[in-house]
Coordinates of C-alpha atoms in Angstrom, one line a residue:
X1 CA 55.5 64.8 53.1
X2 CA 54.4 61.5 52.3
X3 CA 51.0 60.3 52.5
X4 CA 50.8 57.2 54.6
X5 CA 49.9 54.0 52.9
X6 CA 48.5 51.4 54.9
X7 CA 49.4 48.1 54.1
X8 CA 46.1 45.8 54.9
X9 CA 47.8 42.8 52.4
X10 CA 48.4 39.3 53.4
X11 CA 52.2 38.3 53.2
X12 CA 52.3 37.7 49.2
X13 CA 53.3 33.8 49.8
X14 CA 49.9 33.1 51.6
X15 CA 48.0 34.2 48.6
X16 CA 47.2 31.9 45.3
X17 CA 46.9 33.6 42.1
X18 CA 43.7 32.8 42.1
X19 CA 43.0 33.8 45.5
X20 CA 44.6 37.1 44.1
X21 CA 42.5 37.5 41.3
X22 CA 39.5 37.5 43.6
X23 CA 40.6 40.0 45.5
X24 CA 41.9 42.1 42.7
X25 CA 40.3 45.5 43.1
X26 CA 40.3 45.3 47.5
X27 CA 40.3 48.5 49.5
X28 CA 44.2 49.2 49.9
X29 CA 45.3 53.0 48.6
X30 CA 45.6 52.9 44.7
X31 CA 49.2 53.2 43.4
X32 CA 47.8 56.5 41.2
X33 CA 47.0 58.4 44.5
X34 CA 51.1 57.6 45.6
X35 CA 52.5 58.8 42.5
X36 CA 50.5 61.9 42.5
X37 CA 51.8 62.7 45.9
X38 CA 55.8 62.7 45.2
X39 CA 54.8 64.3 41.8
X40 CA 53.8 67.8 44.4
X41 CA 56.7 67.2 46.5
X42 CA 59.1 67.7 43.4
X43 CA 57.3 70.5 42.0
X44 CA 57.3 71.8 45.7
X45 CA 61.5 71.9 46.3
X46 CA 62.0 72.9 42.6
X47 CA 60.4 76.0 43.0
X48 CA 61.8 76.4 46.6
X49 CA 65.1 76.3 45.3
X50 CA 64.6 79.2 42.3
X51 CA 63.7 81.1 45.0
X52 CA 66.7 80.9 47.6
X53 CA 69.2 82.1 45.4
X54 CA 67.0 85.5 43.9
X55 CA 66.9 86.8 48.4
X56 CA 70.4 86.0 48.5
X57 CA 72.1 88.5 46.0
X58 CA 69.1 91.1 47.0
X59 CA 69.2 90.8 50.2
X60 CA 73.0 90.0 51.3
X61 CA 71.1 87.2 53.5
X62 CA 72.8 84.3 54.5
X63 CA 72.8 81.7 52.0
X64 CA 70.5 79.1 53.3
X65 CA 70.7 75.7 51.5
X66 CA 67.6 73.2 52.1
X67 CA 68.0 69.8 53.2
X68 CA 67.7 67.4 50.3
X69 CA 64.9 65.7 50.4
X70 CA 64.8 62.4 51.3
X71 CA 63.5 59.4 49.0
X72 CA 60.1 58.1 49.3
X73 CA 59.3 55.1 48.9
X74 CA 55.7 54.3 48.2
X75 CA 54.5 50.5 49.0
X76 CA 52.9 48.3 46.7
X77 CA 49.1 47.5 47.4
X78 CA 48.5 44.7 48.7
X79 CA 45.6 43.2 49.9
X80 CA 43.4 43.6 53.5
X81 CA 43.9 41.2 56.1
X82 CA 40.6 39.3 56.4
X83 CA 39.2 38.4 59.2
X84 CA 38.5 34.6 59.7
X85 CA 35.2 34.9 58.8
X86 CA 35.8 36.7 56.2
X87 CA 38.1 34.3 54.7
X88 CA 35.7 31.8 55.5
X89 CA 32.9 33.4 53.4
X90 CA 35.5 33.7 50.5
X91 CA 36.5 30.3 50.7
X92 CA 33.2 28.9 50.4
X93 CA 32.0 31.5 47.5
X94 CA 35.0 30.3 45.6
X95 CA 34.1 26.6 45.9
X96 CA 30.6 27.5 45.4
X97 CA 31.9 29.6 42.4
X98 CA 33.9 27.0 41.1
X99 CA 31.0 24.6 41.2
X100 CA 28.7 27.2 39.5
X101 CA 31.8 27.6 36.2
X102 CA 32.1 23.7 36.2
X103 CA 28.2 23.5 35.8
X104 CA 28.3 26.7 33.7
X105 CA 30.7 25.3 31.1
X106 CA 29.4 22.1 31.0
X107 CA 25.9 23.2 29.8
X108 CA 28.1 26.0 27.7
X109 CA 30.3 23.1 25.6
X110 CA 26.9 20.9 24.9
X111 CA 24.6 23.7 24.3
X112 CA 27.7 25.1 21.5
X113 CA 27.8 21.4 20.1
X114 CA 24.2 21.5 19.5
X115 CA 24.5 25.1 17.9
X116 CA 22.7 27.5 20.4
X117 CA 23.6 30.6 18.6
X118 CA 21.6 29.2 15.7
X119 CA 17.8 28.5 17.6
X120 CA 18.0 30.7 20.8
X121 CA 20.9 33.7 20.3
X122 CA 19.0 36.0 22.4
X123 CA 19.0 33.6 25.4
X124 CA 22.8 33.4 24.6
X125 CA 23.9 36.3 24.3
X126 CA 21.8 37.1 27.9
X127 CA 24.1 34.2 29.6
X128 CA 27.0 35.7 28.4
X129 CA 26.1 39.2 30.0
X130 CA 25.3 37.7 33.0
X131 CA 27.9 36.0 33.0
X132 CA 30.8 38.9 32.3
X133 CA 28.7 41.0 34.9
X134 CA 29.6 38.1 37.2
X135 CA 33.0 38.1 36.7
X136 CA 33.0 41.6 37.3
X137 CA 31.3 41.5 40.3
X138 CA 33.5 38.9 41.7
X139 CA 36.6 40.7 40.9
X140 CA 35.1 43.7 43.4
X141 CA 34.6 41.1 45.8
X142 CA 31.2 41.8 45.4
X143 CA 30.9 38.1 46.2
X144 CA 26.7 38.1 46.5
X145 CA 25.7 39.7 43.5
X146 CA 28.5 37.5 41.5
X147 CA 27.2 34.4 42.6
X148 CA 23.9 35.8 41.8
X149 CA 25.2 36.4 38.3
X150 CA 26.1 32.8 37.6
X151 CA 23.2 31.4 39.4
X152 CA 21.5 33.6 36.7
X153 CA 23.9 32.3 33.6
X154 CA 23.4 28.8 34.8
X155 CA 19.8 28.7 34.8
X156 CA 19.4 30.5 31.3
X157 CA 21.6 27.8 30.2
X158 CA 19.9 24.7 31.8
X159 CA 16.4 26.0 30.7
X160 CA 17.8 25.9 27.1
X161 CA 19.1 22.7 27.0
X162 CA 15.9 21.6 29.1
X163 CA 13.8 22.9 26.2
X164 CA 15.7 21.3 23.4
X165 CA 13.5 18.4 22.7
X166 CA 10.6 21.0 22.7
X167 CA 12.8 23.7 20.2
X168 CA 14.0 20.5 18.3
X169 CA 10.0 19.6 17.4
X170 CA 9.8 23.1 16.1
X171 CA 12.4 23.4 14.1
X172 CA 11.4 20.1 12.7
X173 CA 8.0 21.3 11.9
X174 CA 8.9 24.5 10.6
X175 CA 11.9 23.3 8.2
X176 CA 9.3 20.5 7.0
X177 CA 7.0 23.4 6.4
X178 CA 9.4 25.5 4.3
X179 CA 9.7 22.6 2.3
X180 CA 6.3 21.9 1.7
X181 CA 6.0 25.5 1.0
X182 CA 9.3 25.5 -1.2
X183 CA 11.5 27.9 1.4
X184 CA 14.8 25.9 0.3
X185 CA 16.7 28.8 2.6
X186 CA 14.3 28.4 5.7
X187 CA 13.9 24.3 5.0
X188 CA 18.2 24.3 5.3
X189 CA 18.2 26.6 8.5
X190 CA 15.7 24.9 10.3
X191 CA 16.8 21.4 9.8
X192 CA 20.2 22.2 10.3
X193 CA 19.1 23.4 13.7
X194 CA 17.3 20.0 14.1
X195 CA 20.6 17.9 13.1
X196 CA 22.6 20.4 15.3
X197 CA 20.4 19.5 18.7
X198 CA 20.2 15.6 17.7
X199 CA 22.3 13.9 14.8
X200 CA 20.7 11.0 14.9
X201 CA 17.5 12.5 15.0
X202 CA 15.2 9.8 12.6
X203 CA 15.4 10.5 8.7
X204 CA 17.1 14.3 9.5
X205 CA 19.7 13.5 7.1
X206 CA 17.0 12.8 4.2
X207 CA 15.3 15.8 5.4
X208 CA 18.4 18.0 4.9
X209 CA 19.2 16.2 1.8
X210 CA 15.7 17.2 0.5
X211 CA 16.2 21.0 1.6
X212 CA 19.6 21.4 -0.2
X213 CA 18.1 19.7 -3.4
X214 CA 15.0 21.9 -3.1
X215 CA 15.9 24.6 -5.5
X216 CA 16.9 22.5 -8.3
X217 CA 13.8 20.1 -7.9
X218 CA 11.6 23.4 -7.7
X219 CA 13.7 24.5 -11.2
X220 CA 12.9 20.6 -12.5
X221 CA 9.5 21.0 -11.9
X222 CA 9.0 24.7 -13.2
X223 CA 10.5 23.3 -16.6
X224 CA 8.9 20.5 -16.7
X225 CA 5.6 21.9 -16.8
X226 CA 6.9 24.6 -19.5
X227 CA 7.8 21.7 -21.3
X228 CA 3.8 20.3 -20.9
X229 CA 2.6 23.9 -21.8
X230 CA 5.0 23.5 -24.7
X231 CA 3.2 20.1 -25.6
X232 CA 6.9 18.5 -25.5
X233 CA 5.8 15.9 -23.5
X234 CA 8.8 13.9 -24.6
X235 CA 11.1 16.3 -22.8
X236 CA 8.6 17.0 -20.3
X237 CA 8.7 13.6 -19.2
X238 CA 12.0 13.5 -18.8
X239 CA 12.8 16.7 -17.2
X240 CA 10.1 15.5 -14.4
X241 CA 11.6 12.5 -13.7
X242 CA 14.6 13.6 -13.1
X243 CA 12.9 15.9 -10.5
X244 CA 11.2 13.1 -9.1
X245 CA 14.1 11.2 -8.3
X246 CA 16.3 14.4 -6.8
X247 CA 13.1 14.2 -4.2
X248 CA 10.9 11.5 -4.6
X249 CA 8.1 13.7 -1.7
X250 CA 8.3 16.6 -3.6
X251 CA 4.4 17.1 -4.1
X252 CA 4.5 19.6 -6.7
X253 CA 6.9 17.9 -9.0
X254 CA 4.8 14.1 -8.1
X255 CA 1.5 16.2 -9.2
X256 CA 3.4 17.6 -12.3
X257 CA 4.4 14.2 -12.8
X258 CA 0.9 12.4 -12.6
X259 CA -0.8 15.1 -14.7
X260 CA 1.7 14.5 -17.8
X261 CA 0.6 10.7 -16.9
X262 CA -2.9 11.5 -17.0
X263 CA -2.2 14.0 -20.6
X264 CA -0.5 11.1 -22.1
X265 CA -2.9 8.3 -20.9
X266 CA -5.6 10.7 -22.8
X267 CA -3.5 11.1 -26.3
X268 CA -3.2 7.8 -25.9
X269 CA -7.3 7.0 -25.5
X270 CA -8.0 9.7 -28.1
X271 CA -5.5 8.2 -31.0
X272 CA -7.3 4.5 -29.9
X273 CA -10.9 5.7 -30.2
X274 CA -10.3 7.3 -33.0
X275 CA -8.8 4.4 -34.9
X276 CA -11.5 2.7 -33.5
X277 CA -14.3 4.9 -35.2
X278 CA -12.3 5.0 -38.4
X279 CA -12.5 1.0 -38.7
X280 CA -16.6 1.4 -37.8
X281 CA -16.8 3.8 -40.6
X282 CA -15.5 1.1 -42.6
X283 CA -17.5 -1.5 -41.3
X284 CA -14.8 -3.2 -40.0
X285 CA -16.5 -4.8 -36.8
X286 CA -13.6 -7.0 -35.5
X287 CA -11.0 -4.3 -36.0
X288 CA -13.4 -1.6 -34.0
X289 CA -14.2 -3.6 -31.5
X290 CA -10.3 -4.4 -31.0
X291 CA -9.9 -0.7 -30.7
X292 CA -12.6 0.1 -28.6
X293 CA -11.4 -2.9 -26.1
X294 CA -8.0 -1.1 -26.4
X295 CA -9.0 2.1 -25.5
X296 CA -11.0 0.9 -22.3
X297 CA -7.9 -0.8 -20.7
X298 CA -6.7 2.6 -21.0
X299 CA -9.3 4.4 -19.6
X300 CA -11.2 1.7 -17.3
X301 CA -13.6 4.7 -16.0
X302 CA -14.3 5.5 -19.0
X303 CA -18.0 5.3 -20.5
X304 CA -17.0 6.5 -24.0
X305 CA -15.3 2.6 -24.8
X306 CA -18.3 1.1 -23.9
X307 CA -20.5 3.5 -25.9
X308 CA -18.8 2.6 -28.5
X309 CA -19.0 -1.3 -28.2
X310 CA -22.2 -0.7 -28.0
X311 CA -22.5 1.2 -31.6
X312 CA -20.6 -1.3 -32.9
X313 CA -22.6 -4.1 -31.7
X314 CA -25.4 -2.2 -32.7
X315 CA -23.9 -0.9 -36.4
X316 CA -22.5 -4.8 -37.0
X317 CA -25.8 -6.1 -36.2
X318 CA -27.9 -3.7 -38.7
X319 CA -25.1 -4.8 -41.3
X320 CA -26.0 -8.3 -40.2
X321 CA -29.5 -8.1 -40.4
X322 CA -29.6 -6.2 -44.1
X323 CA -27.0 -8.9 -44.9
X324 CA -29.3 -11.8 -43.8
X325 CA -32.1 -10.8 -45.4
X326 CA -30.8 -10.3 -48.4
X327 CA -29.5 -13.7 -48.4
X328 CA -32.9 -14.5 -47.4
X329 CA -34.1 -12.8 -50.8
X330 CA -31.7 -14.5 -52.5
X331 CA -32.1 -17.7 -51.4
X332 CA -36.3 -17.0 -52.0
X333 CA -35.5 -15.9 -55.4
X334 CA -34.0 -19.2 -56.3
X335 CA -36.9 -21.0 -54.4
X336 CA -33.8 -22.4 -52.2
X337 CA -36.5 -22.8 -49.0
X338 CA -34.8 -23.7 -46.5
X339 CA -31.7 -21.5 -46.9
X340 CA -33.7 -18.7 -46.9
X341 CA -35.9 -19.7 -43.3
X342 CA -32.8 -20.0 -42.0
X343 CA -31.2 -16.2 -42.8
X344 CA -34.8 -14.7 -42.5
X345 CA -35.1 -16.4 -38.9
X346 CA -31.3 -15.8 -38.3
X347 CA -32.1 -12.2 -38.3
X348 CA -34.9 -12.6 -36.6
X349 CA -32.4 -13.6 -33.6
X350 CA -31.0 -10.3 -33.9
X351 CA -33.8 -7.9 -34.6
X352 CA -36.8 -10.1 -33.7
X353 CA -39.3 -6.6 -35.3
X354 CA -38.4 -7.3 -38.5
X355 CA -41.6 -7.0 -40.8
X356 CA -39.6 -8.9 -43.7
X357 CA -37.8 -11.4 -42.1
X358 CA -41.0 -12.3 -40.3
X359 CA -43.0 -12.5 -43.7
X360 CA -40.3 -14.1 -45.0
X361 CA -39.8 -17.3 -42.5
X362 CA -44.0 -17.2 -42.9
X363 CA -43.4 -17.6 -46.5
X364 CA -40.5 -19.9 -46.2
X365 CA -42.6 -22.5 -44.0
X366 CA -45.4 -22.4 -46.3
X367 CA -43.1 -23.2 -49.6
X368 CA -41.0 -25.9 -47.8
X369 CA -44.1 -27.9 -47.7
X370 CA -45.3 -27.3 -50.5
X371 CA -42.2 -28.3 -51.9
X372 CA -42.2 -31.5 -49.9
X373 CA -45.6 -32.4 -50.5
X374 CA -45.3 -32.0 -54.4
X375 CA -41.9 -33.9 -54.6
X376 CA -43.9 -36.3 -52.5
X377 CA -46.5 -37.1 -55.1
X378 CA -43.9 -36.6 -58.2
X379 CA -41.6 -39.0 -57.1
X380 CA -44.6 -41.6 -55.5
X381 CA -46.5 -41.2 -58.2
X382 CA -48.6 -44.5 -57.0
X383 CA -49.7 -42.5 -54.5
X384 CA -52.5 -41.5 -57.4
X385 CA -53.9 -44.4 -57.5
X386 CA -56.4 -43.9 -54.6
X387 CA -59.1 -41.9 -54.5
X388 CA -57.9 -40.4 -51.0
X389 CA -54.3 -39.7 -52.7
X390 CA -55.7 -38.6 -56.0
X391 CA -58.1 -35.7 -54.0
X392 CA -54.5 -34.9 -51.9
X393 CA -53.1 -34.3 -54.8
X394 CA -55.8 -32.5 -56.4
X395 CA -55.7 -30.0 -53.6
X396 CA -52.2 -29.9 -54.0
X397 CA -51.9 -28.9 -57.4
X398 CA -54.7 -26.3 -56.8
X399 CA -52.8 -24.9 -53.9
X400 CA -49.7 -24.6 -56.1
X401 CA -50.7 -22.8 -58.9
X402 CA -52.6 -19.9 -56.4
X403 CA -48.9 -19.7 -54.5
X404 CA -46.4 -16.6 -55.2
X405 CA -43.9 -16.1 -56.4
X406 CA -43.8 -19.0 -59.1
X407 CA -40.5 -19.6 -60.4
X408 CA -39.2 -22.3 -62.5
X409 CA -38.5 -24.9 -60.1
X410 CA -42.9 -25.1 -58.7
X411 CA -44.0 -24.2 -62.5
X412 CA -42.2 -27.4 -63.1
X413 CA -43.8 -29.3 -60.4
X414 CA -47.1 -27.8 -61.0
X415 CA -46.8 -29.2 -64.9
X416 CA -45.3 -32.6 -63.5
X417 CA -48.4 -33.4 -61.1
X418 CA -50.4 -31.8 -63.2
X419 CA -49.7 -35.0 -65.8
X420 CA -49.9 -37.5 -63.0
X421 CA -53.1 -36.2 -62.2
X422 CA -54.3 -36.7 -66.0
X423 CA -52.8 -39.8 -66.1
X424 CA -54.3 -41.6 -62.3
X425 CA -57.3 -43.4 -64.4
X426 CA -56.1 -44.1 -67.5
X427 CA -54.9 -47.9 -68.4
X428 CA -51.1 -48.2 -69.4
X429 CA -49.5 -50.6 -71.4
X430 CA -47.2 -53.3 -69.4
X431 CA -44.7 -55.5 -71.4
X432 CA -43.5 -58.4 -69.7
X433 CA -40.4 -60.8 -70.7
X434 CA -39.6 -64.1 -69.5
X435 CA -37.4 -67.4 -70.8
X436 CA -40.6 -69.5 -71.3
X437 CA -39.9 -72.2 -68.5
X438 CA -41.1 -69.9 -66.0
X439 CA -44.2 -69.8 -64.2
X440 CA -45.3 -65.6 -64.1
X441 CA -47.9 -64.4 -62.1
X442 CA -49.0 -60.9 -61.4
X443 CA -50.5 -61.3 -58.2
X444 CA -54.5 -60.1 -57.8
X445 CA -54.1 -59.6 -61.7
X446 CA -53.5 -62.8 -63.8
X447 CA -51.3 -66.3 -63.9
X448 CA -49.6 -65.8 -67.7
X449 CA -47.9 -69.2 -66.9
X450 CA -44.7 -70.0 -69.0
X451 CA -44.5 -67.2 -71.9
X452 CA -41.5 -65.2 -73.8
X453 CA -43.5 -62.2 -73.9
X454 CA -46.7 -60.6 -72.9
X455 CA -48.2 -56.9 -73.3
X456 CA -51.3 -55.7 -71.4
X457 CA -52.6 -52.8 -69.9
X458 CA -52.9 -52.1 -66.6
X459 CA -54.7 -49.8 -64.2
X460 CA -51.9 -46.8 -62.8
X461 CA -51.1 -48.7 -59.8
X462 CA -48.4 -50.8 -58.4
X463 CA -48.5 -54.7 -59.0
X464 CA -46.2 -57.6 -57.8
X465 CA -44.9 -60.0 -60.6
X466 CA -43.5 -63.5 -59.4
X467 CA -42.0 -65.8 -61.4
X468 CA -41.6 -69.5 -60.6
X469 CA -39.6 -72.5 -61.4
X470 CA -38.4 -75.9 -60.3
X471 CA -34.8 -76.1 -58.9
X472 CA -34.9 -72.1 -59.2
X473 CA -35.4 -69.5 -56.0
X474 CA -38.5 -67.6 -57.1
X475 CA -37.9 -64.3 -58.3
X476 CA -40.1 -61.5 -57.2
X477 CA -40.4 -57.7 -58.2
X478 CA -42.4 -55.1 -57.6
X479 CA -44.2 -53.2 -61.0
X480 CA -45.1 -49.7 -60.7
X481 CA -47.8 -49.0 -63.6
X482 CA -47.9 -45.3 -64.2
X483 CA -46.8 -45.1 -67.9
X484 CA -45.3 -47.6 -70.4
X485 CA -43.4 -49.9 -68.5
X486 CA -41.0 -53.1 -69.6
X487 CA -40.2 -55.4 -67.4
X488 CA -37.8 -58.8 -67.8
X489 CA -38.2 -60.8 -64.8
X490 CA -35.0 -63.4 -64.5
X491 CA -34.8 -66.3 -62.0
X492 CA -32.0 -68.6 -60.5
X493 CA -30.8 -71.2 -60.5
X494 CA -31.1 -73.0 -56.9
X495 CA -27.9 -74.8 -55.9

């Protein structure tokens, strides 16, 4: 027998192969139940006919020969007519379907460009789940729960690329923090998830050039300060530029950088102070204070320069001092007055508690009068002559000869005035010449009249001589009568 198939199909040319791969999996018989049937008919008349032939010889019965079966012919599935309602309601689930792939792959090919598998594979893989179940759904016209399925798929997928902006900012933060942190692995991933969502994001490209350079500039810097442990600052230098430039916001390396700055800038101050101090020990003002000047444009916040300036100031004016008061000794030595008030009050101006440069301007003061008023008298000697000048000079002498030190130069004036003094009262002898035809007079002394020659003595004093004669300017000159004195008085001839 054969089991009766019951053809539900549509005619095959009012079906689209898509409308056929909806309704793959429908309720017509399955093609494995038909085969299994004509599989028991065959068995069935094969063993049927080893029987017939066994009764025959036993039995003498008549031979009776089965009528061949006929063939079966098993139909194809095909699919159950649908109502119009039906058809209807898988009409609009396959637009609605169709709408839901368009939507579905859209959001699919833009969420792939900006590398979802990278920053949300969970989410991903779930859409792709959902969406297979779907499909499988919808293939056992399970039309409900399929468009259930990609309702589900579609809104995984639009919350992702809803949320990019938002997964973008922390992938951003989180590659910028591996390379603060120096995670050149994580600092690559992240911001390659960052250029992935948005290409054009602002400075992503320097970003990701910074997180591929990371390990080397990390190496750079790692060597460089080796190098400054090593005291090969030479190399170090170089080494941590190098660094610098591969990643110019590379902190680590910048630090590493400014501290072999900062070492150097102290070598630097050291070497300069120390020259410095070597030219003080030397007494070498100008070139210490050069140094130390130096050394403070090095280090401006540095107190140590200034300290210094102020040892040398302090050194170079002690050197100053003991220098101008020797001078000052010197010049008192050689009873050179004036030179020496002017290095004793020189230092003074720099050390103004100097006991010796004080008592030596005191004594300087003192002498430079005393020299003055003795070269007075010695070189006015007339000044004698008066009782008022005579008791001056008296006092003057006596003054002198209590004053220390004496050297040469007052012994000598002492001795001079001394002899002036002896000499104020005593009369001096005065010879005076003249060519006979003139008229002398010493005024408040005598008229000699017209002579060739006349001596006298005359009182230490100073006298006016005047000669005259007709057709001849007079001729007058002043006598100073201190000790033996010749005078020729001449006259002219008036034209």
């Amino acid at each position: 027998m054969v089991p009766e198939v019951r053809n539900h199909s549509l005619p095959q040319a009012q079906l689209t192969f898509k409308d056929a791969e909806l309704n793959r999996g429908s309720r017509s018989i399955p093609l494995s139940w038909a085969v299994t049937g004509l599989a028991v008919m065959a068995v069935l008349a094969g063993m049927f006919a080893l029987i017939a032939p066994e009764t025959d010889r036993a039995g003498e019965l008549p031979i009776v020969r089965p009528t061949l079966a006929q063939p079966v012919f098993v139909a194809e599935p095909t699919e159950p007519v649908l109502t119009p309602l039906e058809q209807a309601k898988q009409e609009r689930y396959q637009t609605e379907g169709r709408a839901l792939a368009d939507e579905i792959l859209r959001i699919s090919v833009q969420l792939e460009d900006m590398g979802v598998s990278l920053w949300a594979p969970e989410s991903w893989d779930q859409a792709q789940l959902s969406s297979d179940e779907a499909d499988v759904a919808f293939r056992n016209s399970l039309y409900e729960e399929a468009m259930t399925g990609y309702r589900a798929t579609r809104d995984i997928l639009k919350a992702k690329f809803e949320q990019r902006t938002e997964i973008l900012e922390q992938f951003l933060d989180t590659g910028q923090e591996a390379l603060i942190s120096g995670n050149h692995e994580r600092a690559i991933r992240d911001l390659s998830v960052v250029n992935a969502i948005n290409p054009d994001y602002p400075k992503i490209d320097t970003l990701l050039d910074r997180a591929q350079n990371l390990e080397e500039t990390i190496t750079l810097t790692h060597q460089g300060r080796a190098l400054m442990s090593a005291q090969d600052y030479t190399a170090a230098k170089e080494v941590l530029a190098k660094a610098v430039d591969l990643d110019p916001d590379w902190v680590p390396a910048f630090k590493a950088q400014q501290e072999l700055s900062e070492a150097l800038t102290v070598i630097a101050f050291n070497d300069v102070m120390s020259s410095g101090f070597a030219a003080l020990a030397e007494n070498n003002y100008t070139l210490a204070r050069t140094k130390f000047e130096e050394a403070a444009l090095i280090q401006p916040l540095s107190d140590a320069p200034s300290e210094a300036l102020a040892q040398v100031a302090s050194q170079n004016q002690s050197s100053r001092v003991r220098f101008l008061l020797k001078q000052g000794t010197d010049h008192t030595g050689a009873e050179r007055w004036q030179e020496a008030l002017t290095a004793y009050s020189a230092a003074l101006d720099l050390d103004a508690t100097i006991v010796s440069a004080v008592n030596g301007v005191s004594l300087a003061e003192k002498r430079i009068l005393l020299d003055r008023e003795m070269t007075s008298f010695i070189t006015n000697p007339i000044r004698l002559t008066s009782d008022e000048g005579l008791s001056e000079a008296r006092r003057l002498l006596q003054s002198a000869t209590r004053a220390k030190p004496i050297g040469s130069r007052l012994r000598e004036q002492t001795d001079q005035l001394a002899s002036y003094i002896s000499l104020a009262r005593i009369p001096v002898d005065v010879k005076i010449e003249s060519d006979r035809e003139t008229d002398i007079t010493i005024y408040k002394v005598s008229n000699l009249g017209k002579i060739t020659s006349e001596s006298m003595r005359l009182a230490p004093g100073s006298y006016t001589v005047v000669g005259k004669r007709r057709g001849y300017r007079d001729a007058r000159q002043e006598l100073t009568s201190v000790s033996y004195t010749h005078l020729t008085l001449p006259t002219k001839r008036i034209v």
